[in-house]
Structures are given as C-alpha cells and as structure tokens.
C-alpha cells in the first residue's frame, strides 16, 4: 500500500511596507527564522522606539519557546499533554480533589477562548477533536483513512467530552476520554503575545507564523501594510492583496495548508465536528483580520468548516473582524472593511463586498 504524503506549509503571501521617519531609537533590521509549533516562523523587527530591534526580536523568540512548551501536544511535559494524559472523571461522578488538574494561567486563558469560539461558531470550532485527528494521523503525520465505524466511535468520545474551567483557581475538571488539540487557535494566541511585546517597545515588526501574520506597528492611514492572500490553487502565488492597518493579525485557514492523498483522493486537516471527516467545504480558504488574533485563528478554522453561506452570515454579524473568503467557484468575497483589494490572479473574480 503506497500512500502519498504531502504536507504544505503555508506561506501567507508577501507583505510590503512603508515607513515614516518617526523618532525610532533603533532602525536596524533584525530577523530570525525558527521552526516551532510544527511551522516555519519568521520574525522581523524593523525598528523600535525603546530598546534595540535585536532585543525585541530575542524577547519574541523567547516567548515563542514558552508558548510552544505549554501547547505542543507532542511534547510530554506540555499542558496539552497533561490534559490529554489525565484520566478524567466519569460523567456520572462528582469531581473529587484528585480530579482537579492545575494548569498554567495561559493555558486556562486559551481554554476559555476556545470555549467562547465553540459556542460562538455554532460548534464548528472544537478543540476536543483530538481523538478524531489521531485517527487520521493529523496529530503526528502518520496519515491514514480510518473506517467509518472508527470515526463514529471517536466522534462519540468528542461528543461526550467536557472541560470545566475554574478560572480563578486555575484548574480544570475534564470528563474521561477528553483529548484536546490547540492547533486551530494556539498560533493566534502566540501572535497576540508577540504583538504585546512589540507594542511595549514601540516596535514595527512583521511576524509570520505559517498562515498567521501579525502586523506590529500602526503606520497611520496612508502608510498601511500591504498583505497578500495565498492563491489556494497555486500556493507559490497570490490570489489577491489588500491594504491593512497595523496592530492586527491576518489569519488564513485552507485545506491546502496540510493534507495527504490516498486512493486518488485528498484529505485535509480541518475536521467537520459534525461528521469527523475533513470538512467538505465549498471554500478554498478563509482569511480573518482583527485585533484579537486568538479569535481570528479560531474563526478562520470554523468558517472553513461552515462553508460559504454560513460564513457570509457569520461575517455580517461580526463587524469587529474583516473576512476574505475564497470559494471553490473562484470568487473572492470580502467584507467592506477590506480596502484597496487588488486581484493578483485573473482566475478569480472579486465579488461585491459584504456589508457588516
Ligand atoms: P488552522 O490551521 O488554524 O485552521 O487549524 C487547523 C488545525 O486545528 C488542525 O491541524 C487541527 O489540529 C485543528 N482542527 C481541525 N479541525 C478543527 C476544528 N473543527 N475545530 C478546532 N480545531 C480543529
Ligand atoms: Mg485556526
């Protein structure tokens, strides 16, 4: 049995930027490529108002390490592994002292955000899908197509999963069998943390976390960043570009980011919690722009699952965010806040923007 395995690491387009001649204390560019959280990351600090670009870069790299240590499901000491290995409580029993699992406060924060995204997306975003992700090999790259019964059984575990979060005391009580993956939200959270460092030092920086981009530094109205959206059909090129204010995350989810092929069919990593199978979406990619990168990340994953119709409705109701939906029909649908859109590939057509 020969299985073709393909992993595509998303390079979310190109970014061009223009600087004004502000009073920066350091104008030296400092850049670093690192591999963390299963992704190639690139951080570039262009200038700072406080400290040096090198210092800010080093602080950011250190932060990446701290967050990876908490959320990496494949590292035995991470909080995610602690959660997944914890026995949990049978659903009909009341929790006792040993059912409490104490976690780092950042993990508690991300679990709370995930919970909000779960309810806020009509359950399209669900971190408890780990048993299903394991069946497909999306946890460790050991890909395979599971049989329908196995998917059904794993999905039953997901349906029964629960995590009660005790925010003040920083512990959780989980149900037996609950296993989580923060793959759909952790990089968004990391981006927010890196932006916070940049803001503290008045730094202009560009953070690329494979599919997630963080634009650090607001260059004012006439000096926006230009962001390219990857062409899902040809990931080395762009579908479109647009102009964007700084201090925002731009997060893209798409089937092309990670998938394998088997028996002439392609299976991607974004799972529909209703079926346990890769979402049969009529979208090629979803890009979400906003100040809260954590939620941008959760929403981009969830809207991909929802598909075009529900995603457009969701976009209309969430005017704190901007959205770019690329459909299988080769349409590019944007919300009205996405400005100066330039079509970079004639194979796509720009559709009238969605009013929010
Ligand atoms: P993203 O690249 O942000 O869209 O996240 C995709 C990753 O999130 C996958 O590789 C899985 O680890 C995880 N995931 C897959 N499907 C879902 C889902 N429906 N809800 C939450 N996380 C998911
Ligand atoms: Mg996501």
Short mmCIF file of C-alpha atoms and ligand atoms in Angstrom, two decimals:
data_model
loop_
_atom_site.label_atom_id
_atom_site.label_comp_id
_atom_site.label_asym_id
_atom_site.label_seq_id
_atom_site.Cartn_x
_atom_site.Cartn_y
_atom_site.Cartn_z
CA UNK A 1 0.00 0.00 0.00
CA UNK A 2 1.58 3.22 -1.08
CA UNK A 3 0.39 6.39 0.44
CA UNK A 4 1.42 9.71 -0.89
CA UNK A 5 2.04 12.17 1.85
CA UNK A 6 2.12 15.82 1.22
CA UNK A 7 2.40 18.50 3.78
CA UNK A 8 2.19 22.01 2.61
CA UNK A 9 3.40 24.71 4.90
CA UNK A 10 1.52 27.85 4.17
CA UNK A 11 3.41 30.94 3.28
CA UNK A 12 0.75 33.57 3.66
CA UNK A 13 1.69 35.82 0.80
CA UNK A 14 4.03 38.71 0.66
CA UNK A 15 3.97 41.82 2.68
CA UNK A 16 5.25 45.16 1.61
CA UNK A 17 5.52 48.02 3.98
CA UNK A 18 6.43 51.64 4.06
CA UNK A 19 7.85 53.51 6.99
CA UNK A 20 7.57 57.08 8.03
CA UNK A 21 10.65 58.67 9.53
CA UNK A 22 9.42 58.57 13.16
CA UNK A 23 11.70 59.04 16.11
CA UNK A 24 12.90 55.48 16.43
CA UNK A 25 15.67 54.66 18.86
CA UNK A 26 16.86 51.85 16.61
CA UNK A 27 16.36 51.50 12.87
CA UNK A 28 18.37 48.32 12.48
CA UNK A 29 16.50 45.40 10.95
CA UNK A 30 16.75 42.16 12.92
CA UNK A 31 15.28 38.93 11.61
CA UNK A 32 15.13 35.27 12.56
CA UNK A 33 13.61 32.09 11.11
CA UNK A 34 12.64 29.43 13.60
CA UNK A 35 10.74 26.17 13.48
CA UNK A 36 8.21 25.86 16.27
CA UNK A 37 4.68 24.55 16.70
CA UNK A 38 5.08 22.47 13.51
CA UNK A 39 5.60 25.60 11.47
CA UNK A 40 8.37 27.66 9.98
CA UNK A 41 8.15 31.07 11.60
CA UNK A 42 9.79 34.29 10.55
CA UNK A 43 10.04 37.32 12.81
CA UNK A 44 11.45 40.60 11.54
CA UNK A 45 11.79 43.69 13.69
CA UNK A 46 12.33 46.80 11.59
CA UNK A 47 12.71 49.48 14.22
CA UNK A 48 11.94 50.32 17.83
CA UNK A 49 11.14 53.34 19.96
CA UNK A 50 12.59 51.69 23.06
CA UNK A 51 15.49 49.22 23.21
CA UNK A 52 17.02 47.72 20.07
CA UNK A 53 15.47 45.61 17.30
CA UNK A 54 17.74 42.73 18.33
CA UNK A 55 16.47 42.90 21.93
CA UNK A 56 12.83 42.89 20.85
CA UNK A 57 13.49 40.02 18.45
CA UNK A 58 15.13 37.97 21.20
CA UNK A 59 12.23 38.60 23.58
CA UNK A 60 9.80 37.45 20.90
CA UNK A 61 11.78 34.29 20.16
CA UNK A 62 11.90 33.51 23.87
CA UNK A 63 8.12 33.94 24.06
CA UNK A 64 7.64 31.51 21.15
CA UNK A 65 9.58 28.91 23.16
CA UNK A 66 7.49 29.48 26.30
CA UNK A 67 4.20 29.13 24.47
CA UNK A 68 5.32 26.12 22.45
CA UNK A 69 6.27 24.43 25.73
CA UNK A 70 2.72 24.82 27.00
CA UNK A 71 0.72 23.88 23.91
CA UNK A 72 2.71 21.31 21.95
CA UNK A 73 0.60 18.13 22.03
CA UNK A 74 3.66 16.05 21.07
CA UNK A 75 5.81 17.18 23.95
CA UNK A 76 5.12 15.06 27.06
CA UNK A 77 5.59 17.95 29.51
CA UNK A 78 3.24 20.41 27.83
CA UNK A 79 -0.04 21.42 29.44
CA UNK A 80 -1.87 19.95 26.44
CA UNK A 81 -0.20 16.56 27.05
CA UNK A 82 -1.01 16.84 30.75
CA UNK A 83 -4.66 17.35 29.86
CA UNK A 84 -4.68 14.50 27.34
CA UNK A 85 -2.98 12.06 29.72
CA UNK A 86 -5.12 12.99 32.71
CA UNK A 87 -7.64 10.21 33.42
CA UNK A 88 -10.64 12.48 33.93
CA UNK A 89 -13.89 11.84 35.69
CA UNK A 90 -16.71 9.51 34.61
CA UNK A 91 -19.59 11.78 33.64
CA UNK A 92 -21.93 10.49 36.37
CA UNK A 93 -19.47 11.18 39.20
CA UNK A 94 -18.90 14.37 41.13
CA UNK A 95 -15.34 15.63 40.95
CA UNK A 96 -13.11 15.00 43.94
CA UNK A 97 -9.81 16.67 44.87
CA UNK A 98 -7.73 14.37 42.64
CA UNK A 99 -9.92 15.18 39.64
CA UNK A 100 -8.58 18.72 39.62
CA UNK A 101 -5.87 19.36 37.07
CA UNK A 102 -3.95 22.57 37.77
CA UNK A 103 -2.64 24.34 34.69
CA UNK A 104 -0.64 27.41 33.71
CA UNK A 105 -2.80 30.54 33.60
CA UNK A 106 -2.07 30.98 29.89
CA UNK A 107 -3.50 27.53 29.21
CA UNK A 108 -6.59 28.47 31.19
CA UNK A 109 -6.90 31.66 29.07
CA UNK A 110 -6.69 29.70 25.81
CA UNK A 111 -9.20 27.11 27.05
CA UNK A 112 -11.60 29.93 27.89
CA UNK A 113 -11.11 31.49 24.44
CA UNK A 114 -11.64 28.07 22.83
CA UNK A 115 -14.83 27.62 24.78
CA UNK A 116 -16.06 31.01 23.56
CA UNK A 117 -15.21 30.06 19.98
CA UNK A 118 -17.02 26.72 20.35
CA UNK A 119 -20.28 28.39 21.33
CA UNK A 120 -19.69 31.42 19.10
CA UNK A 121 -19.32 29.34 15.93
CA UNK A 122 -22.26 27.04 16.47
CA UNK A 123 -19.76 24.28 17.44
CA UNK A 124 -17.78 24.40 14.17
CA UNK A 125 -14.68 25.13 16.26
CA UNK A 126 -13.98 22.32 18.69
CA UNK A 127 -10.65 21.67 20.45
CA UNK A 128 -11.91 18.29 21.72
CA UNK A 129 -11.45 16.72 18.27
CA UNK A 130 -8.08 15.17 19.18
CA UNK A 131 -9.40 11.54 19.14
CA UNK A 132 -10.59 12.12 15.57
CA UNK A 133 -7.41 13.93 14.50
CA UNK A 134 -5.41 10.95 15.81
CA UNK A 135 -7.42 8.52 13.66
CA UNK A 136 -6.48 10.45 10.54
CA UNK A 137 -2.86 10.88 11.66
CA UNK A 138 -3.10 14.66 11.84
CA UNK A 139 -1.56 14.58 15.32
CA UNK A 140 1.78 13.10 14.22
CA UNK A 141 1.88 12.90 10.40
CA UNK A 142 1.22 9.16 10.33
CA UNK A 143 -1.63 9.61 7.87
CA UNK A 144 -4.31 7.09 7.00
CA UNK A 145 -8.00 6.88 6.13
CA UNK A 146 -9.92 5.35 9.05
CA UNK A 147 -13.05 3.26 8.54
CA UNK A 148 -16.44 4.81 9.19
CA UNK A 149 -17.04 2.92 12.45
CA UNK A 150 -13.76 4.09 13.93
CA UNK A 151 -14.69 7.69 13.08
CA UNK A 152 -18.14 7.23 14.62
CA UNK A 153 -16.64 5.85 17.84
CA UNK A 154 -14.06 8.62 18.10
CA UNK A 155 -16.76 11.21 17.45
CA UNK A 156 -18.84 9.77 20.28
CA UNK A 157 -15.91 10.48 22.64
CA UNK A 158 -15.76 14.04 21.31
CA UNK A 159 -19.50 14.48 21.87
CA UNK A 160 -19.13 13.35 25.47
CA UNK A 161 -16.04 15.47 26.10
CA UNK A 162 -16.22 18.26 28.57
CA UNK A 163 -13.82 20.53 30.32
CA UNK A 164 -14.99 22.57 33.28
CA UNK A 165 -12.72 25.55 33.72
CA UNK A 166 -12.11 27.08 37.15
CA UNK A 167 -10.63 30.39 36.07
CA UNK A 168 -9.70 31.90 39.43
CA UNK A 169 -8.21 28.74 40.91
CA UNK A 170 -6.53 27.81 37.57
CA UNK A 171 -7.63 24.24 37.32
CA UNK A 172 -9.92 22.15 35.15
CA UNK A 173 -12.05 19.08 35.65
CA UNK A 174 -12.35 17.02 32.49
CA UNK A 175 -14.54 14.11 31.55
CA UNK A 176 -12.99 10.72 30.85
CA UNK A 177 -11.71 10.42 27.28
CA UNK A 178 -11.45 14.15 26.60
CA UNK A 179 -8.43 14.90 24.42
CA UNK A 180 -7.64 18.30 23.01
CA UNK A 181 -5.66 19.90 20.19
CA UNK A 182 -5.00 23.63 20.23
CA UNK A 183 -3.74 23.52 16.61
CA UNK A 184 -6.60 25.76 15.47
CA UNK A 185 -6.04 28.56 17.99
CA UNK A 186 -2.59 28.44 19.65
CA UNK A 187 -0.73 30.32 16.92
CA UNK A 188 -3.33 33.08 17.10
CA UNK A 189 -2.69 33.38 20.82
CA UNK A 190 1.06 33.39 20.24
CA UNK A 191 0.63 36.21 17.71
CA UNK A 192 -1.25 38.31 20.27
CA UNK A 193 1.55 37.77 22.79
CA UNK A 194 4.22 38.80 20.28
CA UNK A 195 2.23 41.88 19.34
CA UNK A 196 2.12 42.84 23.00
CA UNK A 197 5.93 42.76 23.15
CA UNK A 198 6.15 44.89 20.01
CA UNK A 199 3.70 47.41 21.44
CA UNK A 200 5.65 47.66 24.70
CA UNK A 201 8.80 48.61 22.76
CA UNK A 202 7.07 50.73 20.11
CA UNK A 203 8.44 48.32 17.54
CA UNK A 204 7.46 47.90 13.93
CA UNK A 205 7.65 44.20 13.24
CA UNK A 206 6.31 41.54 10.94
CA UNK A 207 5.59 38.14 12.39
CA UNK A 208 4.80 35.24 10.08
CA UNK A 209 3.66 32.07 11.80
CA UNK A 210 2.81 29.97 8.74
CA UNK A 211 -0.71 31.04 7.83
CA UNK A 212 -0.88 33.59 10.61
CA UNK A 213 0.61 37.02 10.10
CA UNK A 214 0.88 39.70 12.74
CA UNK A 215 1.41 43.28 11.65
CA UNK A 216 3.05 45.05 14.57
CA UNK A 217 3.03 48.83 14.49
CA UNK A 218 0.41 51.13 13.14
CA UNK A 219 1.81 53.24 10.36
CA UNK A 220 -1.17 55.58 10.09
CA UNK A 221 -3.77 55.83 7.37
CA UNK A 222 -1.55 56.46 4.38
CA UNK A 223 1.10 54.00 5.41
CA UNK A 224 -0.80 50.78 5.75
CA UNK A 225 0.70 47.38 5.27
CA UNK A 226 0.04 45.53 2.05
CA UNK A 227 -0.88 41.92 2.64
CA UNK A 228 -1.07 39.18 0.05
CA UNK A 229 -3.51 36.29 0.32
CA UNK A 230 -2.10 32.97 -0.89
CA UNK A 231 -3.63 31.51 -4.03
CA UNK A 232 -5.08 28.22 -2.73
CA UNK A 233 -4.69 26.65 -6.20
CA UNK A 234 -1.04 27.62 -6.52
CA UNK A 235 0.46 28.31 -3.12
CA UNK A 236 3.56 29.92 -4.56
CA UNK A 237 1.47 32.84 -5.84
CA UNK A 238 -1.20 35.22 -4.59
CA UNK A 239 -4.95 35.30 -5.22
CA UNK A 240 -5.31 38.93 -4.13
CA UNK A 241 -3.77 41.57 -1.93
CA UNK A 242 -5.21 44.33 0.23
CA UNK A 243 -4.14 47.16 2.49
CA UNK A 244 -4.38 46.84 6.20
CA UNK A 245 -3.79 48.91 9.34
CA UNK A 246 -1.18 47.67 11.79
CA UNK A 247 -1.56 46.04 15.19
CA UNK A 248 -3.66 43.33 13.67
CA UNK A 249 -3.48 39.65 12.91
CA UNK A 250 -4.26 38.23 9.49
CA UNK A 251 -5.03 34.53 9.77
CA UNK A 252 -5.72 32.14 6.91
CA UNK A 253 -7.10 28.60 7.03
CA UNK A 254 -7.28 26.40 3.99
CA UNK A 255 -7.35 22.75 3.01
CA UNK A 256 -4.06 23.24 1.14
CA UNK A 257 -2.16 24.01 4.36
CA UNK A 258 -1.93 20.36 5.39
CA UNK A 259 -3.27 17.29 3.62
CA UNK A 260 -2.43 13.84 2.35
CA UNK A 261 -3.57 11.90 -0.68
CA UNK A 262 -4.80 8.35 -0.69
CA UNK A 263 -6.52 6.35 -3.41
CA UNK A 264 -6.64 9.41 -5.66
CA UNK A 265 -8.45 11.47 -3.03
CA UNK A 266 -7.19 14.30 -0.94
CA UNK A 267 -7.81 14.50 2.83
CA UNK A 268 -7.11 17.76 4.66
CA UNK A 269 -6.67 18.65 8.32
CA UNK A 270 -9.74 20.77 9.07
CA UNK A 271 -12.30 18.40 10.52
CA UNK A 272 -16.04 18.94 10.49
CA UNK A 273 -17.08 18.15 14.09
CA UNK A 274 -20.49 17.02 12.77
CA UNK A 275 -19.00 14.19 10.67
CA UNK A 276 -15.46 13.52 11.91
CA UNK A 277 -14.28 13.80 8.29
CA UNK A 278 -12.29 16.58 6.65
CA UNK A 279 -14.81 19.38 6.12
CA UNK A 280 -16.48 19.11 2.74
CA UNK A 281 -16.32 22.87 2.33
CA UNK A 282 -17.19 24.94 -0.72
CA UNK A 283 -14.44 27.32 0.39
CA UNK A 284 -10.79 27.12 -0.62
CA UNK A 285 -9.61 29.42 2.14
CA UNK A 286 -10.80 31.78 4.83
CA UNK A 287 -8.80 34.80 5.96
CA UNK A 288 -9.78 36.69 9.11
CA UNK A 289 -8.35 40.09 10.05
CA UNK A 290 -8.68 41.57 13.50
CA UNK A 291 -7.10 42.91 16.65
CA UNK A 292 -7.77 39.69 18.55
CA UNK A 293 -5.52 37.17 16.80
CA UNK A 294 -6.66 34.32 19.04
CA UNK A 295 -10.23 34.66 17.82
CA UNK A 296 -9.12 35.34 14.21
CA UNK A 297 -7.42 31.94 14.34
CA UNK A 298 -10.41 30.10 15.80
CA UNK A 299 -12.80 31.84 13.39
CA UNK A 300 -10.74 31.08 10.28
CA UNK A 301 -10.81 27.37 11.10
CA UNK A 302 -14.52 27.42 11.96
CA UNK A 303 -15.63 29.41 8.90
CA UNK A 304 -13.82 26.97 6.65
CA UNK A 305 -15.93 24.21 8.23
CA UNK A 306 -19.15 26.26 7.92
CA UNK A 307 -18.81 26.83 4.18
CA UNK A 308 -19.70 29.91 2.15
CA UNK A 309 -23.30 30.55 3.09
CA UNK A 310 -22.90 30.29 6.86
CA UNK A 311 -19.53 32.04 6.73
CA UNK A 312 -21.04 35.07 4.96
CA UNK A 313 -23.79 35.24 7.60
CA UNK A 314 -21.16 34.99 10.34
CA UNK A 315 -19.11 37.78 8.73
CA UNK A 316 -22.17 40.06 8.62
CA UNK A 317 -22.65 39.63 12.35
CA UNK A 318 -19.01 40.13 13.37
CA UNK A 319 -18.03 43.64 12.39
CA UNK A 320 -15.02 43.71 14.74
CA UNK A 321 -13.33 41.49 12.17
CA UNK A 322 -12.79 41.52 8.43
CA UNK A 323 -13.07 38.44 6.27
CA UNK A 324 -11.82 37.25 2.89
CA UNK A 325 -13.48 34.09 1.65
CA UNK A 326 -12.14 32.33 -1.44
CA UNK A 327 -14.68 29.90 -2.83
CA UNK A 328 -14.35 26.79 -4.98
CA UNK A 329 -16.28 28.79 -7.60
CA UNK A 330 -13.23 31.07 -7.76
CA UNK A 331 -14.95 34.00 -6.12
CA UNK A 332 -13.20 36.27 -3.62
CA UNK A 333 -15.76 37.60 -1.16
CA UNK A 334 -14.59 40.35 1.18
CA UNK A 335 -16.19 42.38 3.94
CA UNK A 336 -16.44 46.12 3.38
CA UNK A 337 -13.51 46.90 5.69
CA UNK A 338 -11.06 45.12 3.40
CA UNK A 339 -9.75 48.02 1.34
CA UNK A 340 -7.68 48.51 -1.81
CA UNK A 341 -8.17 44.92 -2.88
CA UNK A 342 -6.09 44.04 -5.91
CA UNK A 343 -6.77 40.88 -7.86
CA UNK A 344 -3.43 39.11 -8.31
CA UNK A 345 -4.75 36.15 -10.31
CA UNK A 346 -7.28 36.56 -13.15
CA UNK A 347 -8.64 33.08 -12.47
CA UNK A 348 -10.54 34.57 -9.52
CA UNK A 349 -13.22 37.23 -9.51
CA UNK A 350 -13.84 39.84 -6.85
CA UNK A 351 -17.39 39.79 -5.53
CA UNK A 352 -19.19 42.84 -4.17
CA UNK A 353 -18.19 43.27 -0.55
CA UNK A 354 -20.33 42.04 2.32
CA UNK A 355 -21.97 44.83 4.42
CA UNK A 356 -21.48 44.36 8.15
P1 LIG B 1 -5.98 26.16 11.32
O1 LIG B 1 -4.75 25.92 10.53
O2 LIG B 1 -5.91 27.30 12.27
O3 LIG B 1 -7.22 26.22 10.50
O4 LIG B 1 -6.17 24.93 12.31
C1 LIG B 1 -6.24 23.63 11.85
C2 LIG B 1 -5.79 22.72 12.97
O5 LIG B 1 -6.75 22.80 14.03
C3 LIG B 1 -5.76 21.28 12.57
O6 LIG B 1 -4.46 20.90 12.13
C4 LIG B 1 -6.17 20.56 13.84
O7 LIG B 1 -5.08 20.44 14.72
C5 LIG B 1 -7.15 21.51 14.46
N1 LIG B 1 -8.55 21.36 14.00
C6 LIG B 1 -9.03 20.67 12.94
N2 LIG B 1 -10.35 20.81 12.80
C7 LIG B 1 -10.74 21.63 13.82
C8 LIG B 1 -11.99 22.17 14.23
N3 LIG B 1 -13.11 21.91 13.57
N4 LIG B 1 -12.00 22.95 15.34
C9 LIG B 1 -10.87 23.23 16.02
N5 LIG B 1 -9.66 22.77 15.68
C10 LIG B 1 -9.58 21.98 14.59
MG1 LIG B 2 -7.28 28.49 13.16
#
